[in-house]
Short mmCIF file of C-alpha atoms in Angstrom, two decimals:
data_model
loop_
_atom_site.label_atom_id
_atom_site.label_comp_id
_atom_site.label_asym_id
_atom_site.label_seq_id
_atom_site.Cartn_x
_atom_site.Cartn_y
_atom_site.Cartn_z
CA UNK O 1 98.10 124.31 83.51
CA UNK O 2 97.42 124.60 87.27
CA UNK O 3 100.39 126.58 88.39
CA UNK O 4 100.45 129.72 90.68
CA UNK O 5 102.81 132.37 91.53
CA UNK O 6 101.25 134.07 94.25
CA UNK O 7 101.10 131.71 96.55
CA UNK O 8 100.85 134.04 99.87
CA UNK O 9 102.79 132.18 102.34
CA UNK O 10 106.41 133.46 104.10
CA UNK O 11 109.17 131.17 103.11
CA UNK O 12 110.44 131.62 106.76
CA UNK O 13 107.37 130.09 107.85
CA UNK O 14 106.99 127.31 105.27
CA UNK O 15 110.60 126.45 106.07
CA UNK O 16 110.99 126.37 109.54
CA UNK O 17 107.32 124.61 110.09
CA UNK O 18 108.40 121.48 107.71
CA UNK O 19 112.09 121.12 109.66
CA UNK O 20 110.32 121.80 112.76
CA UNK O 21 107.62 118.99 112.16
CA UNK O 22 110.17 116.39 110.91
CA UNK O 23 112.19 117.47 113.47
CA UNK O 24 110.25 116.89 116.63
CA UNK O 25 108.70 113.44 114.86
CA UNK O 26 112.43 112.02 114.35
CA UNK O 27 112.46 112.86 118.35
CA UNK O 28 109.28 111.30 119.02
CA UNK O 29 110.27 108.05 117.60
CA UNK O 30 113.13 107.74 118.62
CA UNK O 31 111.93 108.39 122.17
CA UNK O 32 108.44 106.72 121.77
CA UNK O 33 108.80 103.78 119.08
CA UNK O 34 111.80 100.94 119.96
CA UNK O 35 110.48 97.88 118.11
CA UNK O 36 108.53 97.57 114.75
CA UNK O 37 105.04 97.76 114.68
CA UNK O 38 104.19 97.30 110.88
CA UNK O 39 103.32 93.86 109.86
CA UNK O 40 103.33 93.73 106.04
CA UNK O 41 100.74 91.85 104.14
CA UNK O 42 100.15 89.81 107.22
CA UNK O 43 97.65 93.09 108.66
CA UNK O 44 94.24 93.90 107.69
CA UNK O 45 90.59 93.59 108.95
CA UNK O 46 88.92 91.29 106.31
CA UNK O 47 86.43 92.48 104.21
CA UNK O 48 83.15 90.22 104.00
CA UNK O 49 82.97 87.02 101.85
CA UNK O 50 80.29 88.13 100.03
CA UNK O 51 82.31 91.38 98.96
CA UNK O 52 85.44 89.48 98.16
CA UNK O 53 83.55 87.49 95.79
CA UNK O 54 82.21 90.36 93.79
CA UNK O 55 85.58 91.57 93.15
CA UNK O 56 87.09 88.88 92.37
CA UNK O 57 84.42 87.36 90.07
CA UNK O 58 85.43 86.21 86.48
CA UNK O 59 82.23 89.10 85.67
CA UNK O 60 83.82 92.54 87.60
CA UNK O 61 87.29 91.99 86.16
CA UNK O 62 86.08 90.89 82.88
CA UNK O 63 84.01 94.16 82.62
CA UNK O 64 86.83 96.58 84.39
CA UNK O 65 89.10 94.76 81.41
CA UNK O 66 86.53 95.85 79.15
CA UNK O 67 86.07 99.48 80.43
CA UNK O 68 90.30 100.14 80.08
CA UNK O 69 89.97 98.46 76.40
CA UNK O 70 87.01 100.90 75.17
CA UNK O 71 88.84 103.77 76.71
CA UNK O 72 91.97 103.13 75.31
CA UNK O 73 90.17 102.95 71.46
CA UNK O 74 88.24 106.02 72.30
CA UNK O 75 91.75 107.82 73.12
CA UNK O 76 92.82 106.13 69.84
CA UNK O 77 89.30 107.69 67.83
CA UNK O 78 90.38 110.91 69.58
CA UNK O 79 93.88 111.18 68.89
CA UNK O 80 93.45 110.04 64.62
CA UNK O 81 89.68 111.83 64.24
CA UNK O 82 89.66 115.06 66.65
CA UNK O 83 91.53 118.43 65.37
CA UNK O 84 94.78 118.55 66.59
CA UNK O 85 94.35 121.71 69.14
CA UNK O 86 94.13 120.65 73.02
CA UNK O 87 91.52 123.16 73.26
CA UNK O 88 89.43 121.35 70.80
CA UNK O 89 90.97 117.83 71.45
CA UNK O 90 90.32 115.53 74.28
CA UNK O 91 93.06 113.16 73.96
CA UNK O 92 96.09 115.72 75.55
CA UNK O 93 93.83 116.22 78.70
CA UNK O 94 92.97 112.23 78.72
CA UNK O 95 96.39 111.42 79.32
CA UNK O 96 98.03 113.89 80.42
CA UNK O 97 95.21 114.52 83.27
CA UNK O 98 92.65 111.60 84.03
CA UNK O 99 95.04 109.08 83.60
CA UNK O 100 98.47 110.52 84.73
CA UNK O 101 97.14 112.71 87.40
CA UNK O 102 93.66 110.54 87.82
CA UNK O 103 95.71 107.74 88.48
CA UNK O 104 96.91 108.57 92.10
CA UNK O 105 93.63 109.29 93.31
CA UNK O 106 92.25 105.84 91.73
CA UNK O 107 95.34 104.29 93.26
CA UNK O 108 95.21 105.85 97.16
CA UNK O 109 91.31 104.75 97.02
CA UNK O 110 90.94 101.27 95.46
CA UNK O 111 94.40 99.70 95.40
CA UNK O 112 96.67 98.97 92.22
CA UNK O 113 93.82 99.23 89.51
CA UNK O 114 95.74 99.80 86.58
CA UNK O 115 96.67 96.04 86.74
CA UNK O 116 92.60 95.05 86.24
CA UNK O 117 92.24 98.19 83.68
CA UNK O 118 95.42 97.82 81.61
CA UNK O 119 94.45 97.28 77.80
CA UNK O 120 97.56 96.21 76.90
CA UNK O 121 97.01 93.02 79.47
CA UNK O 122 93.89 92.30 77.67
CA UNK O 123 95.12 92.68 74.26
CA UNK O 124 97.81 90.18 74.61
CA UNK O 125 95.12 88.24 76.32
CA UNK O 126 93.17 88.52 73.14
CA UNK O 127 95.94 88.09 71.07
CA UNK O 128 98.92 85.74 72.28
CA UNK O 129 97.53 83.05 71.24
CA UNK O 130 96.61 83.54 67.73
CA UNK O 131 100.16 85.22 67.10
CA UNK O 132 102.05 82.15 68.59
CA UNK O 133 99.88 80.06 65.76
CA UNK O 134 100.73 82.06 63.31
CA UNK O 135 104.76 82.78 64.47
CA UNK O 136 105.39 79.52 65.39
CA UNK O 137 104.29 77.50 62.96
CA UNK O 138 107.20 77.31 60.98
CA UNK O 139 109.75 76.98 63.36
CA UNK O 140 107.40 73.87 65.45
CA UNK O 141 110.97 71.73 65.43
CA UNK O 142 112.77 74.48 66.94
CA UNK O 143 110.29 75.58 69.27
CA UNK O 144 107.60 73.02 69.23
CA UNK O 145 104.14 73.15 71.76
CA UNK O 146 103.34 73.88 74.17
CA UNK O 147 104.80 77.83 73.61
CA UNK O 148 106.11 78.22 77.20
CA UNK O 149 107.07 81.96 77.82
CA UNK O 150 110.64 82.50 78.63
CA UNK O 151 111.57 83.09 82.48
CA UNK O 152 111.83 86.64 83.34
CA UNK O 153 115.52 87.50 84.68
CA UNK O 154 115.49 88.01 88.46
CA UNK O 155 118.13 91.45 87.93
CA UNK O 156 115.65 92.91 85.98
CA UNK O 157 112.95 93.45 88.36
CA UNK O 158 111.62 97.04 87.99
CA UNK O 159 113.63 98.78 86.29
CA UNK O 160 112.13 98.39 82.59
CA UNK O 161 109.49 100.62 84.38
CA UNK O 162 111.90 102.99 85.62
CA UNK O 163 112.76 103.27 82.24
CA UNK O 164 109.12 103.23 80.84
CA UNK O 165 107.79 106.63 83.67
CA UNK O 166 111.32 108.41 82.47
CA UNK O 167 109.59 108.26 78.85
CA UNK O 168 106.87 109.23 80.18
CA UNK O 169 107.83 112.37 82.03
CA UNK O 170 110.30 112.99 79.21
CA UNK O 171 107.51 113.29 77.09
CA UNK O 172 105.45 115.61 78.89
CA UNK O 173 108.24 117.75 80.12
CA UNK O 174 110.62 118.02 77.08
CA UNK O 175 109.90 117.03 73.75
CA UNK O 176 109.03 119.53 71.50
CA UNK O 177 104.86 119.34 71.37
CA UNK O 178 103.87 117.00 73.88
CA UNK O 179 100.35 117.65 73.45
CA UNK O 180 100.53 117.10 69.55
CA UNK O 181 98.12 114.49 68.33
CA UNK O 182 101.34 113.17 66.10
CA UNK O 183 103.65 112.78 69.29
CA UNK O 184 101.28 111.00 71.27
CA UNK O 185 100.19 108.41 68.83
CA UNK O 186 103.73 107.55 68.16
CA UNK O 187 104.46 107.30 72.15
CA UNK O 188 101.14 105.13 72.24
CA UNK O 189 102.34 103.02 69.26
CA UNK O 190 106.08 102.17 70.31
CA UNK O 191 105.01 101.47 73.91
CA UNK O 192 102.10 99.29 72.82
CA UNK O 193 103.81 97.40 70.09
CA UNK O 194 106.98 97.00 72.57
CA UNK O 195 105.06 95.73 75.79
CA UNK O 196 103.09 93.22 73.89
CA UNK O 197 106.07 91.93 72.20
CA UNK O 198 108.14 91.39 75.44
CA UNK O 199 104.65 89.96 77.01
CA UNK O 200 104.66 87.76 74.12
CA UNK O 201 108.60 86.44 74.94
CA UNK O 202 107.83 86.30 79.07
CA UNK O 203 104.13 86.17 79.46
CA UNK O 204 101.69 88.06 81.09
CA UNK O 205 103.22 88.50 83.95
CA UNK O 206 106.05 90.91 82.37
CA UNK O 207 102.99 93.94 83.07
CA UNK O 208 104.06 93.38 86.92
CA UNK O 209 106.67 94.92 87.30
CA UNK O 210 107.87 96.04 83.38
CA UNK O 211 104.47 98.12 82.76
CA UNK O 212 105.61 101.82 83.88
CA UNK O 213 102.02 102.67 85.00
CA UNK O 214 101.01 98.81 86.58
CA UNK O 215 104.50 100.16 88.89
CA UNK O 216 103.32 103.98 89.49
CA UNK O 217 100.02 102.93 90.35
CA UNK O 218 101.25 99.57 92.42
CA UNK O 219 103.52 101.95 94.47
CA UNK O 220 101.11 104.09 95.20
CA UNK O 221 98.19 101.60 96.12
CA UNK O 222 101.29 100.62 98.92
CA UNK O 223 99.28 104.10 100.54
CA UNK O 224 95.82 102.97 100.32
CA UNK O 225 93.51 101.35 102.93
CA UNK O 226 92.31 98.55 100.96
CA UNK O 227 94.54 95.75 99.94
CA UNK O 228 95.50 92.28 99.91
CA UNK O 229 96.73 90.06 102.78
CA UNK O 230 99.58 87.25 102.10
CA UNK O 231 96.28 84.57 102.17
CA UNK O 232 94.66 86.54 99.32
CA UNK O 233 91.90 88.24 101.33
CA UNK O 234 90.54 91.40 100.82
CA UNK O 235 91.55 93.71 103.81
CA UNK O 236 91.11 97.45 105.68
CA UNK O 237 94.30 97.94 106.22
CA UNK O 238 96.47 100.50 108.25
CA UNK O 239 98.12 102.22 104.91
CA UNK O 240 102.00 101.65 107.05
CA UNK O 241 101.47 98.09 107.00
CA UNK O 242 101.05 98.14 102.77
CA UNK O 243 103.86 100.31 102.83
CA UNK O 244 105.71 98.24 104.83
CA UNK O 245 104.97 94.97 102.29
CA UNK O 246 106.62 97.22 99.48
CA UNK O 247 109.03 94.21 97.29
CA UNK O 248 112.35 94.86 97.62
CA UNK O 249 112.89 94.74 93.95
CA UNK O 250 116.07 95.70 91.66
CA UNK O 251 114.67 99.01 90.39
CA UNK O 252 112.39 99.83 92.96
CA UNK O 253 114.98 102.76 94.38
CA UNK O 254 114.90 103.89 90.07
CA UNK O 255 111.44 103.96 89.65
CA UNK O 256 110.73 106.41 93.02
CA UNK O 257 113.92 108.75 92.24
CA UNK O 258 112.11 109.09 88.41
CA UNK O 259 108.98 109.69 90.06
CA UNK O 260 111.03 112.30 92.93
CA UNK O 261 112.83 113.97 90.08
CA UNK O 262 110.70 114.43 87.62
CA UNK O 263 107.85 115.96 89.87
CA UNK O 264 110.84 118.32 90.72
CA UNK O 265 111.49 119.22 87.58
CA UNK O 266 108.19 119.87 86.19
CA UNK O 267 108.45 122.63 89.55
CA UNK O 268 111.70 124.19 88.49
CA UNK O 269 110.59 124.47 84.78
CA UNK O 270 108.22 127.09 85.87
CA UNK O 271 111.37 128.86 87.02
CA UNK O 272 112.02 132.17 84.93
CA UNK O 273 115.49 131.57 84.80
CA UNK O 274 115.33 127.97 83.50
CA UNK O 275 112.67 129.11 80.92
CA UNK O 276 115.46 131.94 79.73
CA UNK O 277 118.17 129.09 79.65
CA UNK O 278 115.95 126.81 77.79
CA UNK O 279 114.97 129.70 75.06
CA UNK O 280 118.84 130.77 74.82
CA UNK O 281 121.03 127.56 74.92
CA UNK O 282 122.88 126.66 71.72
CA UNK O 283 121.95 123.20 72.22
CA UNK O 284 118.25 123.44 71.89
CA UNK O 285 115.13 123.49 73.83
CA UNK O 286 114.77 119.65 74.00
CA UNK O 287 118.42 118.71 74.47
CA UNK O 288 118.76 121.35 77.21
CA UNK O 289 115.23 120.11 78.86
CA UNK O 290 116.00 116.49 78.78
CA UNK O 291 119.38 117.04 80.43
CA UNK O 292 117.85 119.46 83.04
CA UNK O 293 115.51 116.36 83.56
CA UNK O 294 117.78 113.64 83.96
CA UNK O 295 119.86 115.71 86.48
CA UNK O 296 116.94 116.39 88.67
CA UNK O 297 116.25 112.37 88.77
CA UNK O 298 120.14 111.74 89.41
CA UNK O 299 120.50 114.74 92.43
CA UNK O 300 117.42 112.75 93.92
CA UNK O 301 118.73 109.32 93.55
CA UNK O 302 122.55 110.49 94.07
CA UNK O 303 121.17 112.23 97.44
CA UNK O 304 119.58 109.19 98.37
CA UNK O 305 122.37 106.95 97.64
CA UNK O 306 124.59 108.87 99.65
CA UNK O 307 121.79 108.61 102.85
CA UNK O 308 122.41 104.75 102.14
CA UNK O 309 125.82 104.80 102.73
CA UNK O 310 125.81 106.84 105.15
CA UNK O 311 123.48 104.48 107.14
CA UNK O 312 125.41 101.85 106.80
CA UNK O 313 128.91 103.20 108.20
CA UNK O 314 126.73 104.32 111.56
CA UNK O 315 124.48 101.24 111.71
CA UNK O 316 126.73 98.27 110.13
CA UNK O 317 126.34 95.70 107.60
CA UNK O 318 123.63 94.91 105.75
CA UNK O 319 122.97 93.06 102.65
CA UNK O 320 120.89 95.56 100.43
CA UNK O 321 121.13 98.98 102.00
CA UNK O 322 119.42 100.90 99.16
CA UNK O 323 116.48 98.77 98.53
CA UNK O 324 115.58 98.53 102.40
CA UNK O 325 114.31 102.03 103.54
CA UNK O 326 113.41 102.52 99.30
CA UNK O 327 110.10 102.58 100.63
CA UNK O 328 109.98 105.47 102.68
CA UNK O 329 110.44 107.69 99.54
CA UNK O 330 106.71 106.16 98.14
CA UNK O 331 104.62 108.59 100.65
CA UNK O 332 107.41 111.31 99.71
CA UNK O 333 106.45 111.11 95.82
CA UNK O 334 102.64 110.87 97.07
CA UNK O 335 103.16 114.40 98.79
CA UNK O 336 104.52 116.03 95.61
CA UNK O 337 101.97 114.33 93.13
CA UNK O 338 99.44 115.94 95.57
CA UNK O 339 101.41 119.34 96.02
CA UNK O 340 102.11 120.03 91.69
CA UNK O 341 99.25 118.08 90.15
CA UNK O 342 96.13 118.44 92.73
CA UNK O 343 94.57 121.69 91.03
CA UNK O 344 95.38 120.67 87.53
CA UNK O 345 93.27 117.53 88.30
CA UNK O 346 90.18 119.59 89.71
CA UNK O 347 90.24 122.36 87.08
CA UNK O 348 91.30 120.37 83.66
CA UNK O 349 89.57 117.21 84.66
CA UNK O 350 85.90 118.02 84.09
CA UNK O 351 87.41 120.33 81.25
CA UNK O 352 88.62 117.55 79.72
CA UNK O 353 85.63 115.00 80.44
CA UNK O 354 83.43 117.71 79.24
CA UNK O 355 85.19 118.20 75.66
CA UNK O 356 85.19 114.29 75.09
CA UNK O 357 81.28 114.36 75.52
CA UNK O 358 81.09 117.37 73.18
CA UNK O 359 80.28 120.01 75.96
CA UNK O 360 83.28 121.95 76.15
CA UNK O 361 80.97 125.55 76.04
CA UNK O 362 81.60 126.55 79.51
CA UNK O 363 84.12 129.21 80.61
CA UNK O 364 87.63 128.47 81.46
CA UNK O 365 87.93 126.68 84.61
CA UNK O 366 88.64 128.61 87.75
CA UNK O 367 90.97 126.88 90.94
CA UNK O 368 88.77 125.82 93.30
CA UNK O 369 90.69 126.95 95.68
CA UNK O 370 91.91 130.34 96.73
CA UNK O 371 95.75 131.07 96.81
CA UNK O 372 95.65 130.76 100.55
CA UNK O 373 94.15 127.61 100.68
CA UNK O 374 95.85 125.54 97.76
CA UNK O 375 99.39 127.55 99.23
CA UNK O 376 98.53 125.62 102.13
CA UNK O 377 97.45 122.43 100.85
CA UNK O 378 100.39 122.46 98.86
CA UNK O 379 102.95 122.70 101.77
CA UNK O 380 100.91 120.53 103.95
CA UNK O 381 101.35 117.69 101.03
CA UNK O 382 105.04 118.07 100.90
CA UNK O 383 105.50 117.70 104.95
CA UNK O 384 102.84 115.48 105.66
CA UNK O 385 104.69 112.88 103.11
CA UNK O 386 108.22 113.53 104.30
CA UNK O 387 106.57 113.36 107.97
CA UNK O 388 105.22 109.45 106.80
CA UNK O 389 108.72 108.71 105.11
CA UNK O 390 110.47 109.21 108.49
CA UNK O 391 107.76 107.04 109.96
CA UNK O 392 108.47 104.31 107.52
CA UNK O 393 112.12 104.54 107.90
CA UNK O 394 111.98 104.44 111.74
CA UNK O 395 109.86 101.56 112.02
CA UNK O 396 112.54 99.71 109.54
CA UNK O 397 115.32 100.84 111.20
CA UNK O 398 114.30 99.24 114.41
CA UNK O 399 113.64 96.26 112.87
CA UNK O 400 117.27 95.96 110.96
CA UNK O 401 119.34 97.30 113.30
CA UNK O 402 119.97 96.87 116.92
CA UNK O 403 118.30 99.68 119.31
CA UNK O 404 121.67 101.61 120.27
CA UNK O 405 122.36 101.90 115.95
CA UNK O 406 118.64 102.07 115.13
CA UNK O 407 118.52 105.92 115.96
CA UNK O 408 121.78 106.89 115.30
CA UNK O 409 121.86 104.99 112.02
CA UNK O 410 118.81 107.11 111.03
CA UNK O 411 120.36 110.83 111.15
CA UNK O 412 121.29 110.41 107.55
CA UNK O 413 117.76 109.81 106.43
CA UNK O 414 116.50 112.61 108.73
CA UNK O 415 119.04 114.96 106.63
CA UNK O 416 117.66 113.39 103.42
CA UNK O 417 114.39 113.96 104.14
CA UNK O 418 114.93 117.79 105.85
CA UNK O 419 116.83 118.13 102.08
CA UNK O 420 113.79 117.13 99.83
CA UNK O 421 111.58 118.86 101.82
CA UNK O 422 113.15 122.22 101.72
CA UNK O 423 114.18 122.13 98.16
CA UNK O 424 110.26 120.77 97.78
CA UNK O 425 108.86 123.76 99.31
CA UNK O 426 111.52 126.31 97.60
CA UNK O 427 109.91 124.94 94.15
CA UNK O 428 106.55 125.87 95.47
CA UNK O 429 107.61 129.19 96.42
CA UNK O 430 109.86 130.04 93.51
#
């Protein structure tokens, strides 16, 4: 759904615009920009009192908790009830679409909301304590109250979500009928039953950071203009300066490359020569997809890996090389989402919201945009996020490293990025 072929754009063109613009902004900043300018979660204009206390009333996030619960048991309705045909069943285009797709736009305009809609955070709301009653009961003189969750290991950090947006994509990209109504309630099942059992051992606040989809949308909401200062307030913020704030987690560099390689993939599976390997390998459709899949992710960490090193020989020391400039790859994942996913949003979306409200008697839905104009859009995605990634990095760099190593120590990233963004393009043009 949503791709094109005839993009009309010369690959000449595409190509040598995108190293030309990442080009000539390296140059700039290197000439223009000597000290760091990004201030974290310290930034922001603050929003009035009167709006912060809307938000944050016990009402709004009661009722946003609500909303994610009732959608999540209509999915469920959907999924048991509805025929199982995507044409004739919502529940493929609910997540596949509004949420998976849905969720970057929600994310880039309101911040990480997936943390106030998440049913699974108000189910084990609902239900922890009732379940440590009944669990614990007969084991009081082992464990006796209050039940105190267990402390969440500090080398875990993100990468049970790594691991949770690999399922994910694995599941839309290569198992055998992704859109089945049989696949996706055993996906919804296992993930449900596992989260709320691990929330159950380490508490609520396991959906941080081991939630796949509190991460995807967390990461992104690093882009958005409205966000959080360190004091709690409500804030306009330059989207850099969230960027910039980005935790330094174990797993954050994971949970990007997934996002990175997986985008890439889903591009390259439209490739008529990986579609002829996948229908002619003796190992399958699925085996051959899922190691097609994780080799995308590990070329896109591996690549970045290498950058790390690299920066470190030319700039010296430094105690966590691949976690420091992990951030600049957030508004490179951001560019793809947009660049692969923005037309399937537009087009399916209503399609979808249409069939769920028993409407679906339209005609098929048309792009909205012409193949000039998404053929541009599309490019203009993938560069202008590389273009922010270099910012990002710069603006680090400066900071870590003294000015005579700042530059220099950045040539490996500007290769990186001239990499991604070429082999980006090339899967739009293929």
């Amino acid at each position: 759904m949503g791709s094109r072929h005839d993009l009309p754009i010369s690959p000449f063109y595409a190509f040598a615009g995108a190293f030309t613009a990442l080009f000539v902004s390296f140059l700039a900043l290197g000439l223009l920009w000597s000290s760091s300018r990004f201030r974290g979660d310290r930034s922001g204009l603050a929003l009035p009192a009167g709006l912060q206390r809307i938000a944050d009333a016990p009402t709004t996030r009661t009722a946003l908790r609500g909303l994610g619960l009732a959608a999540f048991l209509a999915l469920l309705v959907s999924l048991l009830l509805a025929p199982d045909d995507p044409d004739r069943n919502p529940g493929p285009g609910a997540v596949y679409v509004l949420f998976w797709v849905g969720l970057v736009p929600a994310s880039l305009l309101l911040g990480p909301v997936w943390r106030l809609l998440n049913p699974l955070r108000t189910l084990h709301r609902l239900l922890h304590r009732p379940l440590h009653r009944l669990l614990h009961r007969p084991l009081h003189r082992l464990w006796p109250p209050p039940y105190r969750p267990a402390p969440l290991p500090a080398r875990l950090g993100q990468w049970p979500a790594a691991a949770g947006l690999f399922g994910f994509t694995w599941l839309e990209l290569a198992a055998p009928d992704p859109a089945s109504t049989t696949s996706l309630l055993i996906a919804l099942a296992a993930y449900t039953g596992a989260h709320l059992a691990l929330a159950a051992r380490f508490g609520e606040r396991w959906f941080d950071d081991g939630d796949a989809f509190e991460a995807y949308s967390a990461l992104l909401a690093r882009l958005s203009p409205l966000g959080r200062r360190n004091d709690g307030r409500l804030v306009l913020r330059n989207p850099f300066h969230g960027l910039d704030a980005t935790p330094e987690r174990p797993g954050l560099v994971a949970t990007v490359c997934v996002l990175l390689g997986s985008t890439a993939y889903d591009g390259f599976s439209d490739n008529p020569a990986w579609i002829d390997t996948l229908q002619t390998s003796p190992l399958g459709r699925t085996p051959t997809a899922t190691l097609g899949l994780l080799a995308s992710v590990a070329l896109v960490a591996t690549l970045y890996c290498l950058c790390a090193a690299a920066t470190r020989l030319l700039s010296g020391p430094h105690p966590g090389p691949l976690t420091a400039f992990a951030h600049s790859l957030v508004p490179i994942a951001l560019g793809y989402l947009i660049a692969h996913y923005s037309s399937l949003l537009v087009t399916e979306g209503p399609r979808t919201v249409s069939m769920a409200l028993g409407t679906d008697n339209g005609p098929d839905p048309l792009p909205p945009l012409g193949s000039g104009a998404l053929a541009a859009l599309q490019v203009i995605a993938v560069v202008t996020g590389h273009v922010l990634g270099v910012v990002a990095a710069h603006d680090r760099a400066v900071r870590l490293f003294p000015p005579h190593r700042a530059v220099t120590g950045q040539l490996p990233m500007l290769a990186l990025m001239v990499t991604y963004t070429l082999g980006g393009i090339g899967l739009l043009l293929n």
